[in-house]
Coordinates of C-alpha atoms in Angstrom, one line a residue:
M1 CA 58.2 32.3 -213.9
T2 CA 57.4 34.3 -210.8
E3 CA 54.4 33.5 -208.6
A4 CA 52.8 36.8 -209.5
V5 CA 53.0 35.9 -213.2
E6 CA 51.5 32.5 -212.5
G7 CA 48.7 34.2 -210.7
H8 CA 48.2 36.6 -213.6
H9 CA 47.9 33.6 -216.0
F10 CA 45.2 32.1 -213.8
V11 CA 43.2 35.4 -213.4
A12 CA 43.5 36.4 -217.0
R13 CA 43.2 33.1 -218.9
T14 CA 40.9 31.2 -216.6
L15 CA 38.6 33.9 -215.3
I16 CA 38.7 37.1 -217.5
G17 CA 39.4 35.7 -220.9
P18 CA 36.5 33.2 -221.1
T19 CA 34.2 35.9 -219.8
I20 CA 35.2 38.4 -222.5
E21 CA 34.9 35.6 -225.0
T22 CA 31.3 35.0 -223.9
W23 CA 30.1 38.5 -223.3
G24 CA 32.4 40.8 -225.2
T25 CA 31.8 42.7 -228.4
G26 CA 33.9 41.9 -231.5
D27 CA 36.0 44.9 -230.8
Q28 CA 36.6 43.9 -227.1
R29 CA 37.6 40.4 -228.1
A30 CA 40.0 41.7 -230.7
R31 CA 41.5 44.3 -228.2
F32 CA 42.0 42.1 -225.2
L33 CA 42.0 38.4 -226.0
P34 CA 45.3 38.3 -227.9
G35 CA 47.1 40.0 -225.1
I36 CA 45.6 37.6 -222.5
E37 CA 46.5 34.6 -224.6
A38 CA 50.1 35.9 -225.1
A39 CA 50.4 36.7 -221.4
K40 CA 51.2 40.3 -222.2
Q41 CA 48.4 41.7 -220.1
I42 CA 47.9 41.4 -216.3
W43 CA 44.3 41.4 -215.1
C44 CA 42.6 41.6 -211.8
Q45 CA 39.0 41.2 -210.5
L46 CA 37.4 44.3 -208.9
F47 CA 34.4 42.5 -207.3
S48 CA 34.6 42.4 -203.5
E49 CA 34.1 45.5 -201.3
P50 CA 34.5 46.2 -197.6
G51 CA 30.8 45.8 -197.2
A52 CA 30.2 43.2 -199.9
G53 CA 32.2 40.0 -199.7
S54 CA 30.1 36.9 -199.4
D55 CA 27.1 39.0 -200.3
L56 CA 28.7 40.3 -203.4
A57 CA 25.4 41.5 -204.9
S58 CA 25.1 44.2 -202.2
L59 CA 28.1 46.1 -203.7
A60 CA 27.9 49.9 -203.5
T61 CA 30.5 51.1 -206.0
R62 CA 28.6 53.5 -208.3
A63 CA 28.8 54.0 -212.0
V64 CA 26.9 57.0 -213.3
R65 CA 26.4 57.6 -217.0
R66 CA 27.4 61.2 -217.8
D67 CA 26.7 61.0 -221.5
A68 CA 26.2 58.5 -224.3
D69 CA 29.9 57.7 -224.3
H70 CA 31.2 57.8 -220.7
W71 CA 30.6 56.6 -217.2
T72 CA 31.9 58.0 -213.9
V73 CA 32.8 55.4 -211.3
T74 CA 33.4 56.0 -207.6
G75 CA 33.8 53.5 -204.8
Q76 CA 36.2 51.0 -203.2
K77 CA 37.2 47.4 -203.9
V78 CA 39.3 45.0 -201.7
W79 CA 41.0 41.6 -201.9
S80 CA 41.8 42.2 -205.5
S81 CA 44.7 39.8 -206.3
F82 CA 47.6 41.4 -208.2
A83 CA 45.8 44.8 -208.7
N84 CA 49.1 46.5 -208.0
L85 CA 50.5 44.8 -211.1
A86 CA 47.5 44.8 -213.3
D87 CA 47.0 46.6 -216.6
Y88 CA 43.3 46.0 -216.6
G89 CA 40.6 45.0 -214.1
M90 CA 37.1 43.5 -214.5
L91 CA 34.9 45.8 -212.5
L92 CA 31.4 45.4 -211.1
A93 CA 29.5 48.7 -210.3
R94 CA 26.0 49.7 -209.3
T95 CA 24.3 51.4 -212.2
D96 CA 20.7 51.4 -211.0
P97 CA 20.2 51.7 -207.2
D98 CA 16.4 51.5 -207.7
K99 CA 16.5 47.9 -208.8
P100 CA 17.0 44.9 -206.5
K101 CA 20.5 44.2 -205.5
H102 CA 21.2 41.4 -208.1
A103 CA 19.9 43.7 -210.8
G104 CA 21.2 47.2 -211.5
I105 CA 24.8 46.0 -211.7
T106 CA 27.0 46.5 -214.7
C107 CA 30.4 45.1 -215.6
F108 CA 33.2 47.2 -217.0
L109 CA 36.7 46.5 -218.3
L110 CA 38.8 49.1 -216.4
D111 CA 42.2 50.6 -217.4
M112 CA 44.1 50.3 -214.0
R113 CA 46.2 53.3 -215.0
A114 CA 43.3 55.6 -215.5
R115 CA 43.1 58.9 -213.5
G116 CA 41.4 58.4 -210.2
V117 CA 42.5 54.7 -209.6
T118 CA 44.6 54.2 -206.5
V119 CA 45.9 50.8 -205.5
R120 CA 47.2 49.8 -202.0
P121 CA 48.7 46.4 -201.4
L122 CA 47.7 44.4 -198.3
R123 CA 50.3 42.4 -196.4
Q124 CA 49.3 38.8 -195.8
L125 CA 50.3 36.3 -193.0
T126 CA 53.0 35.0 -195.3
G127 CA 54.5 38.5 -195.7
E128 CA 53.5 38.7 -199.3
E129 CA 51.3 41.4 -200.9
H130 CA 49.2 39.6 -203.5
F131 CA 45.9 41.2 -202.3
C132 CA 45.1 44.9 -202.7
E133 CA 42.5 47.5 -202.0
V134 CA 41.5 49.7 -204.8
F135 CA 40.0 53.2 -204.6
L136 CA 38.1 54.7 -207.5
D137 CA 37.6 58.4 -207.4
E138 CA 35.4 59.7 -210.3
V139 CA 37.2 57.4 -212.8
Q140 CA 36.1 58.0 -216.3
V141 CA 35.2 54.8 -218.2
P142 CA 34.2 54.8 -221.9
D143 CA 31.0 52.9 -222.7
T144 CA 33.0 50.9 -225.2
D145 CA 34.6 49.2 -222.2
R146 CA 31.3 48.1 -220.8
L147 CA 31.1 44.2 -220.8
G148 CA 27.7 42.9 -221.5
P149 CA 24.3 44.8 -221.3
I150 CA 23.6 47.6 -218.8
D151 CA 22.3 46.2 -215.5
A152 CA 23.2 42.6 -216.5
G153 CA 26.5 42.6 -214.6
W154 CA 25.4 39.9 -212.2
R155 CA 25.0 37.4 -215.0
V156 CA 28.4 38.4 -216.4
A157 CA 30.0 38.0 -213.0
L158 CA 28.5 34.5 -212.6
S159 CA 30.5 33.3 -215.6
T160 CA 33.6 34.5 -213.9
L161 CA 32.7 33.2 -210.4
S162 CA 31.9 29.7 -211.8
A163 CA 35.2 29.6 -213.6
E164 CA 37.1 30.7 -210.5
R165 CA 35.6 28.0 -208.3
S166 CA 36.4 25.3 -210.9
G167 CA 39.8 26.7 -211.5
L168 CA 40.7 26.7 -207.8
S169 CA 39.8 23.1 -207.5
G170 CA 41.6 21.4 -210.4
T171 CA 43.6 19.2 -208.0
S172 CA 44.3 19.2 -204.3
D173 CA 47.6 20.9 -205.0
A174 CA 46.2 23.6 -207.2
S175 CA 47.1 26.1 -204.5
G176 CA 50.6 24.6 -203.9
V177 CA 49.5 22.3 -201.0
S178 CA 50.4 18.9 -202.2
L179 CA 50.2 15.7 -200.1
A180 CA 53.2 14.0 -201.8
P181 CA 56.0 15.9 -199.9
V182 CA 54.1 15.4 -196.6
L183 CA 54.1 11.6 -197.2
A184 CA 57.8 11.7 -198.0
A185 CA 58.6 13.6 -194.9
A186 CA 56.6 11.2 -192.8
R187 CA 58.6 8.3 -194.1
V188 CA 61.9 10.0 -193.6
N189 CA 61.3 11.0 -189.9
G190 CA 59.5 7.8 -189.0
T191 CA 56.1 9.2 -188.2
W192 CA 54.6 7.0 -190.9
Q193 CA 55.3 4.1 -188.6
E194 CA 52.9 5.5 -186.0
P195 CA 49.5 3.8 -186.5
I196 CA 47.4 6.9 -185.8
M197 CA 49.4 9.1 -188.0
R198 CA 49.5 6.5 -190.8
D199 CA 45.7 6.3 -190.6
R200 CA 45.3 10.1 -190.8
L201 CA 47.6 10.2 -193.8
A202 CA 45.9 7.4 -195.5
G203 CA 42.6 9.2 -195.1
L204 CA 44.0 12.3 -196.7
L205 CA 45.4 10.2 -199.6
A206 CA 41.9 8.7 -200.1
M207 CA 40.3 12.1 -200.1
E208 CA 42.9 13.4 -202.6
R209 CA 42.1 10.5 -205.0
A210 CA 38.4 11.0 -204.6
L211 CA 38.8 14.7 -205.3
E212 CA 40.6 13.9 -208.6
L213 CA 37.7 11.7 -209.7
T214 CA 35.1 14.3 -208.6
N215 CA 36.9 16.9 -210.6
Q216 CA 36.7 14.7 -213.7
R217 CA 33.0 14.2 -213.2
A218 CA 32.3 17.9 -212.5
A219 CA 34.2 18.8 -215.7
K220 CA 32.0 16.5 -217.8
S221 CA 28.7 17.5 -216.1
R222 CA 29.4 21.3 -216.4
T223 CA 26.8 22.1 -213.8
D224 CA 26.9 25.5 -212.1
A225 CA 27.3 23.8 -208.7
G226 CA 30.1 21.5 -209.8
G227 CA 32.8 24.0 -209.1
S228 CA 31.3 24.7 -205.7
I229 CA 31.6 21.0 -204.8
T230 CA 35.2 20.6 -205.9
K231 CA 36.2 24.0 -204.6
L232 CA 34.8 23.2 -201.1
A233 CA 36.6 19.8 -201.0
Q234 CA 39.9 21.1 -202.4
S235 CA 40.2 24.1 -200.1
E236 CA 39.4 22.2 -196.9
L237 CA 41.6 19.2 -198.0
S238 CA 44.5 21.6 -198.7
Q239 CA 44.2 23.1 -195.2
R240 CA 44.3 19.7 -193.6
I241 CA 47.3 18.7 -195.6
A242 CA 49.1 21.9 -194.6
E243 CA 48.2 21.3 -190.9
I244 CA 49.4 17.7 -190.8
G245 CA 52.6 18.7 -192.7
F246 CA 53.4 21.3 -190.1
E247 CA 52.7 18.7 -187.4
I248 CA 55.0 16.1 -189.0
A249 CA 57.7 18.8 -189.3
G250 CA 57.7 19.0 -185.5
A251 CA 60.1 21.3 -183.8
H252 CA 61.7 22.3 -187.1
G253 CA 58.3 23.6 -188.3
A254 CA 57.6 25.5 -185.1
Y255 CA 61.1 27.0 -185.1
C256 CA 60.9 28.3 -188.7
V257 CA 57.3 29.6 -188.6
A258 CA 58.5 33.2 -189.1
D259 CA 60.7 32.2 -192.1
P260 CA 58.9 32.6 -195.4
L261 CA 61.3 30.1 -197.0
C262 CA 60.2 27.3 -194.6
P263 CA 57.9 25.2 -196.8
E264 CA 55.9 23.7 -193.9
A265 CA 55.3 27.1 -192.2
Y266 CA 54.5 28.8 -195.5
A267 CA 51.9 26.2 -196.5
L268 CA 50.3 26.4 -193.1
L269 CA 50.0 30.2 -193.2
D270 CA 49.1 30.5 -196.9
S271 CA 46.4 27.8 -196.6
R272 CA 44.3 30.0 -194.3
R273 CA 43.0 32.0 -197.3
L274 CA 41.8 28.9 -199.3
T275 CA 38.4 28.6 -197.6
I276 CA 37.8 32.3 -198.3
A277 CA 39.1 33.0 -201.8
G278 CA 36.6 32.3 -204.6
G279 CA 33.7 32.2 -202.1
T280 CA 33.8 31.0 -198.5
S281 CA 33.1 27.4 -197.6
E282 CA 29.8 28.5 -196.1
I283 CA 28.8 30.1 -199.4
Q284 CA 29.8 26.9 -201.3
R285 CA 27.7 24.8 -198.9
T286 CA 24.7 27.0 -199.5
I287 CA 25.1 26.7 -203.3
I288 CA 25.4 22.9 -203.0
A289 CA 22.3 22.7 -200.7
E290 CA 20.1 24.8 -203.0
R291 CA 21.3 23.7 -206.5
V292 CA 22.3 20.1 -205.9
L293 CA 20.2 18.9 -203.0
G294 CA 17.2 21.0 -203.9
L295 CA 16.8 22.4 -200.4
D296 CA 14.8 25.6 -199.8
R297 CA 16.6 28.9 -200.3
E298 CA 17.8 30.7 -197.3
P299 CA 15.3 33.4 -196.3
D300 CA 16.2 36.9 -197.6
P301 CA 14.0 39.7 -196.3
D302 CA 15.5 42.1 -198.9
R303 CA 14.7 39.9 -201.9
G304 CA 13.0 42.0 -204.5
R305 CA 13.5 45.3 -202.6
P306 CA 15.2 48.2 -204.4
W307 CA 18.9 48.2 -203.5
R308 CA 18.5 51.8 -202.3
A309 CA 16.0 50.7 -199.7
V310 CA 18.1 47.9 -198.3
R311 CA 19.7 48.6 -194.9
R312 CA 23.5 48.2 -194.9
G313 CA 25.9 48.0 -192.0

């Protein structure tokens, strides 16, 4: 199974499928869920935009209703994993610019082969091209492919975002950064015998075990912020594992840093995305502060103002 197909399974089954199950019509569930379950459809998320990443609700892609049966969508999306392979995409678009930014958004299920859809892959540090930018030029979308009520797209998206954070934090090696081979390498090359290095590795091992228990607790509690807690811990732990693995590799790791087949170098470069994908660590900390610790919300001078009146960079 290729990495692209594995990613497709995660996006389709973990993110899109449950959202369609929750919000979809009977016809939509019958049309899409069997293909997702059978891994016959590749899906992508069309959420983030050049001017709407961490502040996703400020998205500007517009969907205008032309008649009772069709919408016209124009805009740009970015960082859409596997969009170049996808059959369908879950799209968020602004349908009422006179409502506050969290309102006036609607979710659509987009045929990625529709006229007006252009996909351009983006090359990553690792040399791979999993992320893409997507251009939408007056794309016609039937109203039968609208997911959830009009202007309720933010609530639909929260279902997907919560599943994404939980899915990205199943274990510390959910992203492919596992501590076990790092420990094995330390024993082989003798760095395990160094007290300082052994103490650092033991600390990571303790964090890995604690994360496993936290994942189990979060899965049982099913709180909205549970995924943020484990996603924050997982992504930062995986980066630390990648960094110490590269350090233990020593000269070999430095020599092969440009070789995509070098596991230590690949893990180091690939791990940079982990504290961004699925919501940055800063966003996760804000969610935890507000929803778990009960701290005051961050001030937002644009709260309640119509999206059309909000100043954007």
